[in-house]
Coordinates of C-alpha atoms and ligand atoms in Angstrom, one line a residue:
X2 CA 8.0 8.5 12.1
X3 CA 11.6 7.3 12.3
X4 CA 14.1 8.0 9.6
X5 CA 15.8 5.4 7.5
X6 CA 18.9 5.6 5.3
X7 CA 20.9 3.3 3.1
X8 CA 24.1 3.5 1.1
X9 CA 26.0 1.4 -1.5
X10 CA 29.1 2.7 -3.2
X11 CA 32.9 2.7 -3.1
X12 CA 33.4 4.8 0.1
X13 CA 33.2 3.8 3.7
X14 CA 29.5 3.7 4.5
X15 CA 29.6 4.3 8.3
X16 CA 30.4 8.1 8.2
X17 CA 28.0 8.6 5.3
X18 CA 25.2 6.8 7.0
X19 CA 25.7 8.7 10.2
X20 CA 25.9 12.0 8.4
X21 CA 22.6 11.2 6.6
X22 CA 20.9 10.1 9.7
X23 CA 21.8 13.3 11.5
X24 CA 19.8 15.2 9.0
X25 CA 16.8 12.9 9.6
X26 CA 16.7 13.4 13.4
X27 CA 13.7 15.7 13.1
X28 CA 11.8 12.5 12.4
X29 CA 12.8 11.0 15.8
X30 CA 15.7 10.8 18.1
X31 CA 14.9 8.2 20.8
X32 CA 17.6 5.8 19.6
X33 CA 19.7 5.1 16.5
X34 CA 21.6 2.4 14.8
X35 CA 23.5 1.3 11.7
X36 CA 24.2 -2.1 10.1
X37 CA 27.2 -2.6 7.7
X38 CA 27.4 -5.5 5.3
X39 CA 30.7 -7.2 4.6
X40 CA 30.9 -11.0 4.7
X41 CA 28.7 -10.7 7.7
X42 CA 26.4 -8.1 9.2
X43 CA 27.9 -5.8 11.9
X44 CA 25.5 -3.6 14.0
X45 CA 26.0 -0.7 16.3
X46 CA 23.1 0.9 18.2
X47 CA 22.6 3.5 20.9
X48 CA 19.8 5.2 22.8
X49 CA 19.3 8.9 22.3
X50 CA 20.5 10.8 19.3
X51 CA 22.7 9.7 16.4
X52 CA 25.7 11.4 18.0
X53 CA 25.8 8.4 20.4
X54 CA 27.0 6.3 17.4
X55 CA 30.3 8.1 17.0
X56 CA 32.0 4.8 18.0
X57 CA 30.6 3.3 14.8
X58 CA 32.6 5.7 12.5
X59 CA 35.4 3.2 12.1
X60 CA 33.2 0.3 11.1
X61 CA 34.2 -1.4 7.9
X62 CA 32.0 -1.8 4.8
X63 CA 30.8 0.2 1.8
X64 CA 27.2 -0.9 2.0
X65 CA 24.8 -0.4 4.9
X66 CA 21.6 0.8 6.4
X67 CA 20.7 3.1 9.3
X68 CA 17.8 4.3 11.4
X69 CA 16.8 7.0 13.8
X70 CA 13.8 6.1 15.9
X71 CA 10.7 7.6 17.3
X72 CA 9.4 4.8 19.5
X73 CA 5.9 3.4 18.8
X74 CA 6.2 -0.3 20.0
X75 CA 8.6 -0.7 22.9
X76 CA 10.6 1.8 25.0
X77 CA 13.4 3.8 23.4
X78 CA 16.1 1.3 24.5
X79 CA 19.1 -0.1 22.7
X80 CA 17.3 -3.4 22.4
X81 CA 14.4 -1.9 20.5
X82 CA 16.7 0.3 18.4
X83 CA 16.9 -0.7 14.7
X84 CA 18.5 -2.3 12.6
X85 CA 16.9 -5.6 13.6
X86 CA 18.9 -8.6 12.7
X87 CA 17.8 -12.2 12.2
X88 CA 20.3 -14.7 10.8
X89 CA 21.3 -13.5 7.2
X90 CA 19.1 -10.3 7.3
X91 CA 19.2 -6.8 8.8
X92 CA 16.2 -4.4 8.4
X93 CA 15.4 -0.8 9.2
X94 CA 11.7 0.2 9.2
X95 CA 9.7 3.4 9.3
X96 CA 5.9 2.9 9.9
X97 CA 3.8 0.5 11.9
X98 CA 3.1 -3.2 11.2
X99 CA -0.4 -3.6 12.5
X100 CA -0.5 -7.4 12.4
X101 CA 2.9 -8.0 13.9
X102 CA 1.6 -10.0 16.9
X103 CA 0.1 -12.7 14.7
X104 CA 3.2 -12.8 12.5
X105 CA 5.5 -12.9 15.5
X106 CA 3.5 -15.7 17.1
X107 CA 3.9 -17.6 13.8
X108 CA 7.7 -17.2 13.9
X109 CA 7.9 -18.1 17.6
X110 CA 6.0 -21.3 16.8
X111 CA 8.9 -22.2 14.5
X112 CA 11.2 -21.8 17.5
X113 CA 12.6 -18.4 16.4
X114 CA 13.9 -16.0 19.1
X115 CA 13.0 -12.3 19.3
X116 CA 15.1 -9.7 21.0
X117 CA 13.0 -6.6 21.0
X118 CA 9.4 -5.5 21.7
X119 CA 9.1 -3.8 18.3
X120 CA 6.7 -4.5 15.5
X121 CA 9.6 -4.3 13.0
X122 CA 11.7 -7.2 14.1
X123 CA 9.3 -9.7 12.6
X124 CA 10.2 -8.4 9.1
X125 CA 13.8 -9.8 9.4
X126 CA 12.4 -13.1 10.5
X127 CA 10.0 -13.3 7.6
X128 CA 12.7 -12.4 5.2
X129 CA 14.8 -15.3 6.4
X130 CA 11.9 -17.6 6.1
X131 CA 10.9 -16.6 2.6
X132 CA 14.4 -16.0 1.0
X133 CA 15.3 -18.4 -1.7
X134 CA 18.1 -16.5 -3.4
X135 CA 16.1 -13.6 -4.9
X136 CA 16.0 -10.6 -2.5
X137 CA 13.2 -8.7 -4.3
X138 CA 11.0 -11.9 -4.5
X139 CA 11.5 -12.5 -0.7
X140 CA 10.7 -8.8 0.1
X141 CA 7.6 -9.0 -2.1
X142 CA 6.4 -12.1 -0.3
X143 CA 7.1 -10.6 3.1
X144 CA 5.3 -7.3 2.2
X145 CA 2.2 -9.3 1.1
X146 CA 2.0 -10.5 4.7
X147 CA 2.3 -7.1 6.3
X148 CA -0.7 -4.8 7.2
X149 CA 0.1 -1.2 8.1
X150 CA 2.7 1.2 6.8
X151 CA 6.3 0.7 6.0
X152 CA 9.4 2.1 4.3
X153 CA 12.0 -0.7 4.5
X154 CA 15.7 -1.0 3.8
X155 CA 17.2 -4.5 4.0
X156 CA 20.6 -6.0 3.7
X157 CA 21.4 -9.7 3.4
X158 CA 24.7 -11.6 3.7
X159 CA 23.8 -13.6 0.6
X160 CA 23.5 -10.4 -1.5
X161 CA 26.8 -8.5 -1.1
X162 CA 26.8 -4.8 -2.0
X163 CA 23.0 -4.6 -2.2
X164 CA 20.3 -2.8 -0.3
X165 CA 16.7 -3.7 -1.0
X166 CA 13.8 -1.3 -0.5
X167 CA 10.0 -1.5 -0.2
X168 CA 7.4 1.2 0.5
X169 CA 3.8 1.4 1.6
X170 CA 2.4 4.6 3.1
X171 CA 5.8 5.8 4.4
X172 CA 8.0 8.0 2.3
X173 CA 11.2 6.7 0.7
X174 CA 13.5 8.4 -1.8
X175 CA 16.5 7.1 -3.8
X176 CA 19.5 9.2 -4.8
X177 CA 21.9 8.2 -7.5
X178 CA 25.3 10.0 -7.8
X179 CA 28.5 9.5 -5.7
X180 CA 27.1 6.1 -4.7
X181 CA 23.5 4.9 -4.5
X182 CA 21.5 6.2 -1.6
X183 CA 18.1 5.9 0.0
X184 CA 16.4 7.9 2.8
X185 CA 13.1 8.8 4.3
X186 CA 13.5 12.3 3.1
X187 CA 15.5 14.2 0.5
X188 CA 17.6 16.4 2.9
X189 CA 19.4 13.4 4.3
X190 CA 21.0 12.6 0.9
X191 CA 20.7 15.9 -1.0
X192 CA 23.9 16.8 -2.8
X193 CA 24.8 18.4 -6.1
X194 CA 24.9 16.2 -9.2
X195 CA 22.6 13.6 -7.7
X196 CA 19.5 12.3 -9.3
X197 CA 16.5 11.5 -7.1
X198 CA 13.6 9.1 -7.4
X199 CA 10.6 8.8 -5.2
X200 CA 9.3 5.3 -4.5
X201 CA 5.5 5.0 -4.8
X202 CA 3.3 2.8 -2.6
X203 CA 3.8 -0.9 -3.5
X204 CA 7.1 -0.4 -5.3
X205 CA 10.4 -2.0 -4.6
X206 CA 14.0 -1.2 -5.4
X207 CA 17.4 -2.9 -5.5
X208 CA 20.3 -0.6 -4.9
X209 CA 23.8 -1.8 -5.9
X210 CA 26.0 -0.1 -8.6
X211 CA 22.8 1.4 -9.8
X212 CA 19.2 1.6 -8.7
X213 CA 16.6 -0.8 -10.2
X214 CA 12.9 -0.2 -9.5
X215 CA 10.2 -2.8 -9.5
X216 CA 6.4 -2.7 -9.4
X217 CA 4.3 -4.7 -7.1
X218 CA 4.4 -7.7 -9.5
X219 CA 8.2 -7.7 -9.5
X220 CA 8.5 -6.2 -13.0
X221 CA 11.3 -3.8 -13.6
X222 CA 10.0 -0.2 -14.1
X223 CA 11.5 3.0 -15.3
X224 CA 11.0 5.9 -13.0
X225 CA 11.1 9.6 -13.8
X226 CA 13.6 11.6 -11.7
X227 CA 12.1 13.7 -8.9
X228 CA 12.9 17.4 -8.6
X229 CA 15.2 18.4 -5.8
X230 CA 16.1 22.0 -5.0
X231 CA 19.5 21.4 -3.4
X232 CA 19.4 24.9 -1.9
X233 CA 16.1 24.2 -0.2
X234 CA 17.0 20.6 0.6
X235 CA 20.2 21.2 2.5
X236 CA 19.3 22.7 5.9
X237 CA 21.3 25.7 7.2
X238 CA 20.7 27.8 10.2
X239 CA 22.0 31.0 8.6
X240 CA 23.6 32.3 11.8
X241 CA 20.6 31.6 14.0
X242 CA 21.1 29.4 17.1
X243 CA 18.0 27.3 16.2
X244 CA 16.0 26.5 13.1
X245 CA 12.8 27.5 14.9
X246 CA 13.9 31.1 15.4
X247 CA 15.2 31.2 11.8
X248 CA 11.9 29.9 10.5
X249 CA 9.9 32.4 12.5
X250 CA 12.1 35.1 10.9
X251 CA 11.4 33.8 7.4
X252 CA 7.6 34.3 7.7
X253 CA 7.4 37.6 6.0
X254 CA 9.5 36.5 3.0
X255 CA 7.4 33.3 2.7
X256 CA 4.2 35.3 2.7
X257 CA 5.7 37.8 0.2
X258 CA 6.4 34.9 -2.3
X259 CA 3.0 33.6 -1.7
X260 CA 1.3 36.9 -2.2
X261 CA 3.0 37.4 -5.5
X262 CA 1.7 34.0 -6.6
X263 CA -1.7 34.7 -5.3
X264 CA -3.4 34.3 -8.7
X265 CA -1.5 31.2 -9.7
X266 CA -2.8 29.3 -6.7
X267 CA -6.3 29.3 -7.8
X268 CA -6.1 27.2 -10.9
X269 CA -9.4 27.0 -12.9
X270 CA -9.9 23.4 -11.6
X271 CA -9.5 24.5 -7.9
X272 CA -11.7 27.6 -8.5
X273 CA -14.4 25.3 -10.0
X274 CA -14.1 22.8 -7.2
X275 CA -14.4 25.6 -4.6
X276 CA -17.0 27.5 -6.4
X277 CA -19.2 24.4 -6.7
X278 CA -18.7 23.3 -3.1
X279 CA -21.8 23.6 -1.0
X280 CA -19.8 22.8 2.1
X281 CA -16.1 22.6 3.1
X282 CA -14.8 20.0 5.4
X283 CA -11.4 20.6 6.8
X284 CA -9.3 17.7 8.2
X285 CA -5.8 18.1 9.7
X286 CA -3.7 17.6 12.9
X287 CA -1.9 19.8 15.3
X288 CA -0.9 23.2 14.0
X289 CA -2.5 22.5 10.6
X290 CA -5.8 21.8 12.4
X291 CA -5.5 25.3 14.0
X292 CA -4.9 26.7 10.5
X293 CA -8.2 25.0 9.4
X294 CA -10.0 26.6 12.4
X295 CA -8.7 30.0 11.2
X296 CA -9.8 29.2 7.7
X297 CA -13.3 28.3 8.8
X298 CA -13.6 31.8 10.3
X299 CA -12.5 33.3 7.0
X300 CA -14.6 31.1 4.6
X301 CA -17.7 31.6 6.7
X302 CA -17.3 35.3 7.3
X303 CA -16.1 36.3 3.8
X304 CA -17.7 33.8 1.4
X305 CA -20.5 32.5 3.6
X306 CA -19.7 28.9 2.9
X307 CA -20.5 26.5 5.7
X308 CA -17.4 24.7 7.0
X309 CA -16.6 22.0 9.5
X310 CA -13.2 21.3 10.9
X311 CA -12.3 17.8 12.3
X312 CA -9.1 16.5 13.8
X313 CA -8.0 13.9 11.2
X314 CA -7.6 11.1 13.7
X315 CA -11.2 11.6 14.8
X316 CA -12.6 12.0 11.3
X317 CA -11.4 8.6 10.3
X318 CA -13.4 6.7 12.9
X319 CA -16.4 9.1 13.2
X320 CA -18.2 7.6 10.2
X321 CA -18.6 11.1 8.7
X322 CA -21.7 12.1 6.9
X323 CA -20.6 13.5 3.5
X324 CA -23.1 15.7 1.8
X325 CA -23.5 16.0 -2.0
X326 CA -21.2 18.9 -3.2
X327 CA -18.9 18.6 -0.2
X328 CA -15.2 19.4 -0.7
X329 CA -12.8 18.0 1.8
X330 CA -9.7 20.1 2.4
X331 CA -6.8 18.2 3.9
X332 CA -4.1 20.4 5.3
X333 CA -0.7 19.2 6.2
X334 CA 2.8 20.7 6.2
X335 CA 4.5 17.4 5.6
X336 CA 1.8 15.7 3.5
X337 CA 2.9 12.5 5.3
X338 CA 0.7 12.7 8.4
X339 CA -0.9 9.2 8.6
X340 CA -4.1 10.4 10.2
X341 CA -4.6 13.2 7.6
X342 CA -3.9 10.8 4.8
X343 CA -6.3 8.2 6.2
X344 CA -9.1 10.9 6.6
X345 CA -8.6 12.1 3.0
X346 CA -8.7 8.5 1.7
X347 CA -11.9 7.9 3.6
X348 CA -13.4 11.1 2.1
X349 CA -12.4 9.9 -1.4
X350 CA -13.8 6.5 -0.9
X351 CA -17.1 8.1 0.0
X352 CA -17.2 10.1 -3.1
X353 CA -16.0 13.6 -2.0
X354 CA -13.4 15.6 -3.9
X355 CA -10.2 16.1 -1.9
X356 CA -8.1 19.3 -2.0
X357 CA -4.7 18.8 -0.4
X358 CA -3.0 21.9 1.0
X359 CA 0.6 20.9 1.6
X360 CA 4.1 22.3 2.0
X361 CA 5.8 19.2 0.6
X362 CA 4.4 18.8 -2.9
X363 CA 5.9 15.3 -3.6
X364 CA 4.2 13.9 -0.5
X365 CA 1.8 11.1 -0.1
X366 CA -1.2 13.3 0.6
X367 CA -0.4 15.4 -2.5
X368 CA -0.2 12.2 -4.6
X369 CA -3.6 10.9 -3.6
X370 CA -5.7 14.2 -3.7
X371 CA -7.8 15.4 -6.6
X372 CA -6.4 18.9 -6.3
X373 CA -3.1 20.1 -4.7
X374 CA -2.1 23.5 -3.6
X375 CA 1.4 24.2 -2.3
X376 CA 1.8 26.7 0.6
X377 CA 5.4 27.2 -0.4
X378 CA 6.8 27.8 3.0
X379 CA 10.1 26.2 2.1
X380 CA 11.6 23.4 4.1
X381 CA 10.7 23.6 7.8
X382 CA 13.1 21.7 10.0
X383 CA 12.1 22.6 13.6
X384 CA 9.6 20.2 15.0
X385 CA 7.4 23.1 16.0
X386 CA 5.5 24.4 13.0
X387 CA 5.8 28.2 12.6
X388 CA 6.2 29.7 9.2
X389 CA 4.3 26.8 7.6
X390 CA 1.3 27.8 9.8
X391 CA 1.4 31.4 8.5
X392 CA 1.8 30.1 4.9
X393 CA -1.2 27.8 5.3
X394 CA -3.2 30.7 6.6
X395 CA -2.1 32.9 3.6
X396 CA -3.2 30.3 1.1
X397 CA -6.5 29.5 2.9
X398 CA -7.3 33.2 3.4
X399 CA -6.6 33.8 -0.3
X400 CA -8.9 31.0 -1.3
X401 CA -11.6 32.5 0.9
X402 CA -11.0 35.9 -0.5
X403 CA -11.1 34.5 -4.1
X404 CA -14.4 32.8 -3.4
X405 CA -15.8 36.0 -1.7
X406 CA -14.7 37.9 -4.8
X407 CA -16.5 35.5 -7.1
X408 CA -19.6 36.2 -5.0
X409 CA -19.2 40.0 -5.4
X410 CA -17.4 40.8 -2.2
X411 CA -14.2 42.6 -3.2
X412 CA -11.3 44.2 -1.3
X413 CA -9.9 41.4 0.7
X414 CA -7.1 40.7 -1.8
X415 CA -5.6 44.2 -1.1
X416 CA -5.6 43.5 2.6
X417 CA -3.8 40.2 2.0
X418 CA -1.1 41.9 0.0
X419 CA -0.2 43.9 3.1
X420 CA 0.2 40.9 5.3
X421 CA 3.9 40.2 4.4
X422 CA 5.1 43.6 5.6
X423 CA 2.8 43.5 8.6
X424 CA 4.2 40.1 9.5
X425 CA 7.7 41.5 9.3
X426 CA 6.8 44.3 11.7
X427 CA 5.2 41.8 14.0
X428 CA 8.3 39.7 14.2
X429 CA 10.1 42.9 15.4
X430 CA 7.6 44.0 18.0
X431 CA 7.1 40.4 19.0
X432 CA 10.6 40.3 20.3
X433 CA 9.1 42.3 23.2
X434 CA 7.9 39.0 24.7
X435 CA 11.5 38.3 25.9
X436 CA 10.7 40.5 28.8
X437 CA 7.9 38.1 29.8
X438 CA 10.1 35.0 29.9
X439 CA 10.9 35.1 33.6
X440 CA 7.3 34.9 34.6
X441 CA 6.8 31.7 32.6
X442 CA 10.1 29.9 33.5
X443 CA 8.7 27.9 36.5
X444 CA 5.0 28.2 35.9
X445 CA 3.1 25.0 36.6
X446 CA 0.5 25.9 34.0
X447 CA -0.3 28.6 31.5
X448 CA -3.6 29.7 29.9
X449 CA -4.1 31.3 26.5
X450 CA -7.4 33.0 25.9
X451 CA -9.2 34.8 23.1
X452 CA -12.5 35.0 21.3
X453 CA -13.4 34.2 17.7
X454 CA -10.2 34.2 15.5
X455 CA -8.2 35.2 18.6
X456 CA -9.2 31.9 20.2
X457 CA -7.5 30.1 17.2
X458 CA -4.3 32.1 17.9
X459 CA -4.6 31.2 21.6
X460 CA -4.9 27.5 20.8
X461 CA -1.8 27.6 18.5
X462 CA 0.1 29.7 21.1
X463 CA -0.7 27.1 23.7
X464 CA 0.4 24.2 21.5
X465 CA 3.7 25.9 20.8
X466 CA 4.4 26.5 24.4
X467 CA 3.6 23.0 25.6
X468 CA 5.5 21.2 22.9
X469 CA 8.8 23.0 23.3
X470 CA 8.8 24.1 26.9
X471 CA 7.0 21.1 28.5
X472 CA 4.8 23.5 30.6
X473 CA 1.2 22.4 30.8
X474 CA -0.9 24.9 28.9
X475 CA -4.4 25.3 27.6
X476 CA -5.9 27.5 24.9
X477 CA -9.5 28.6 25.8
X478 CA -12.3 30.7 24.5
X479 CA -12.1 33.7 26.8
X480 CA -15.7 33.4 27.8
X481 CA -15.4 29.7 28.7
X482 CA -12.8 29.9 31.4
X483 CA -15.3 30.8 34.1
X484 CA -17.2 27.5 33.4
X485 CA -14.6 25.4 35.2
X486 CA -11.0 26.1 34.2
X487 CA -10.9 29.4 36.2
X488 CA -10.6 27.1 39.3
X489 CA -7.0 26.4 38.2
X490 CA -5.9 30.0 38.2
X491 CA -3.7 30.8 41.2
X492 CA -1.5 33.6 42.4
X493 CA 1.1 34.2 39.6
X494 CA -0.5 31.8 37.0
X495 CA 0.5 33.3 33.6
X496 CA -2.5 34.0 31.4
X497 CA -1.9 35.3 27.8
X498 CA -4.9 37.1 26.3
X499 CA -5.1 37.6 22.5
X500 CA -7.3 40.6 21.5
X501 CA -7.5 41.9 17.9
X502 CA -11.2 42.4 17.6
X503 CA -12.7 45.8 18.4
X504 CA -16.1 44.2 18.4
X505 CA -15.1 41.7 21.2
X506 CA -12.7 43.9 23.1
X507 CA -14.8 44.5 26.1
X508 CA -15.8 40.8 26.3
X509 CA -12.2 39.6 26.2
X510 CA -11.2 42.3 28.7
X511 CA -13.9 41.0 31.1
X512 CA -12.0 37.7 31.1
X513 CA -8.8 39.5 31.8
X514 CA -10.4 41.2 34.8
X515 CA -11.6 37.9 36.1
X516 CA -8.3 36.1 36.0
X517 CA -6.5 39.2 37.3
X518 CA -8.8 39.3 40.3
X519 CA -7.8 35.7 41.1
X520 CA -4.1 36.5 41.1
X521 CA -3.1 35.7 37.5
X522 CA -0.3 37.6 35.8
X523 CA -1.9 38.7 32.6
X524 CA 0.0 39.3 29.3
X525 CA -1.7 40.8 26.2
X526 CA -1.1 40.4 22.5
X527 CA -3.2 43.0 20.9
X528 CA -3.7 45.3 17.9
X529 CA -5.7 47.7 20.1
X530 CA -3.2 50.0 21.6
X531 CA -5.5 51.5 24.2
X532 CA -6.2 48.0 25.7
X533 CA -2.4 47.5 26.2
X534 CA -2.5 50.4 28.7
X535 CA -4.6 48.4 31.2
X536 CA -3.0 48.5 34.7
X537 CA -3.8 44.9 35.1
X538 CA -1.3 43.7 32.6
X539 CA 2.2 42.5 33.4
X540 CA 3.2 42.8 29.8
X541 CA 1.7 43.7 26.4
X542 CA 2.8 43.5 22.8
X543 CA 1.0 45.7 20.3
X544 CA 0.9 44.2 16.9
X545 CA -0.2 45.8 13.6
X546 CA -3.9 45.9 12.8
X547 CA -5.0 43.6 9.9
X548 CA -8.7 43.0 10.6
X549 CA -10.3 40.5 12.8
X550 CA -10.6 37.7 10.3
X551 CA -7.0 37.6 9.2
X552 CA -5.5 38.4 12.7
X553 CA -4.2 35.0 13.7
X554 CA -1.6 35.5 10.9
X555 CA 0.0 38.2 13.0
X556 CA -1.1 37.5 16.6
X557 CA 0.5 34.0 16.5
X558 CA 3.9 35.4 15.9
X559 CA 4.6 36.8 19.4
X560 CA 3.2 33.6 20.8
X561 CA 5.7 31.5 18.7
X562 CA 8.5 33.8 19.9
X563 CA 7.3 33.4 23.5
X564 CA 7.4 29.6 23.3
X565 CA 10.8 29.8 21.7
X566 CA 12.4 32.1 24.3
X567 CA 10.9 30.2 27.2
X568 CA 12.2 26.9 25.7
X569 CA 15.7 28.2 25.4
X570 CA 15.6 29.8 28.9
X571 CA 14.6 26.4 30.3
X572 CA 17.6 24.8 28.6
X573 CA 15.6 22.8 26.0
X574 CA 16.5 22.5 22.4
X575 CA 13.3 24.0 20.8
X576 CA 14.1 22.3 17.5
X577 CA 13.9 18.8 19.0
X578 CA 11.4 18.6 21.8
X579 CA 11.2 15.3 23.6
X580 CA 8.9 12.5 22.5
X581 CA 7.9 14.4 19.3
X582 CA 8.9 14.2 15.6
X583 CA 8.3 16.5 12.7
X584 CA 6.6 14.0 10.5
X585 CA 4.0 11.7 12.2
X586 CA 3.7 8.9 9.7
X587 CA 2.0 6.5 12.1
X588 CA -1.5 6.4 13.5
Ligands
LIG622 O1 2.8 17.8 8.7 P1 1.5 18.1 9.3 O2 1.1 19.5 9.2 O3 0.4 17.2 8.9 O4 1.7 17.9 10.9 C1 0.6 18.0 11.8 C2 1.1 18.0 13.2 O5 1.8 16.8 13.5 C3 2.0 19.2 13.5 O6 1.4 20.4 13.1 C4 2.5 19.3 14.9 O7 1.3 19.5 15.7 C5 3.5 20.3 15.2 N1 4.6 19.7 15.9 C6 3.1 21.5 15.9 O8 4.1 22.4 16.0

């Protein structure tokens, strides 16, 4: 996590760096800081968001670096905020230096003083130690000592008008035009008439009047410009108060685009990889993990391919048994989630083919996979994933339908084509959850229940609620509550049941009766209108019918909206929940 930026040019760097950092706050907003290079290095830091740096706007200098932090090592304090300075160097870092304790001890033995608890500060010390006049050579030497992940931007009083960069498993892009820029992500520096380059792992760059790129051996390399859709890159709220609500509203159009491209997704190579797969292993984190659970329901029910789904951070250390003919499908909105990348790397090392399903196609995960499919959700700014989840489902369902078709089971493609318009209707009826908000405002816990595919929606609804409202919440299989968790249901505890399966209706309603009998306030998201008439319900939203297997695509929408409206009513900014960041590039 964390966002880093750098600028070299003719204009005053401070306002440009602050503007760029603001656009990276989705990566972390615990603290922020900038360092400007003149004859010396001047630093300004603050706790909290970048707006706390407004006093830095007047700082002199046309070359500098900046950072917005998501704390990993050390509290979110001013002391731990980047940039970290040691003698002639200032550094900003995104990633984790795993061997920092050893390196720090080495520096301390030389009598050097450390001011922070971070893993990053040691980089400035090592640079000072190894620097002999050539910034790239020093950076290379330092990087050879580091284990872990890093995107680094460095300034040095001996190298006026220069920012040096290094990258290993943390994203870093360079923009040339109106100055020379770098950032963790394109939106921070997106502008018309600018050319972009993506640094690859092990590469370095020197930004001055131009950008010069180096490979791991220090040889100058020529890089191809990277594509940047300025429209997509420059975030706008389009009249909405928050990105999250705007992004939920975009679901139908995202699905519409995807459904038009349905055929194009399944390139012959992907078709072949899927067709030959004897088993599918999904790895992902958070919301993407839930998309994989939904995909398992679809692949197993439609195409009868056995699937397993593992949280990526667990997969990596579980010593997974990979069978011959197993295809690993790594799903990630950002394509930068360290745990998912590590899981995919492990699968590759063990000889499995890896299919990456990503929203960001120039991401690290996409770069290392054998096959890549884009979910095409467009840029998602809110920390809580919404439209990207639906887009992931659309793609994964389409793959399952394609595979089923190849096995002679037709008809699912037609149903998929209806999903965009059904999603649009669901966003409208989903607004009905606004009437539920008062019952959730001061709840001490909330439960989401469902069976089968409805359980997946319950899990995702629960994750949304907890991450942006801070209300403790659990998603449960409806039949499992009575095996322990029912003990937590008290008078007034909100329970949200998801019910889209005719087959399982009575079973899920049994759980509704059980929690109602213990005083719960029950809310229902259902496609079965008659169930919504139950007298035991405090509220119900009836969504369109789209079949049990594909139902999480629709049933999740009212749950996303519920989390959003409860968050706003509790005075929280749903786009930037505390302690979280959009892109989790650390383990
Ligand atoms: O970029 P990814 O899809 O790999 O991210 C995975 C999770 O970090 C992410 O889904 C997270 O759980 C979201 N904040 C959920 O809304």
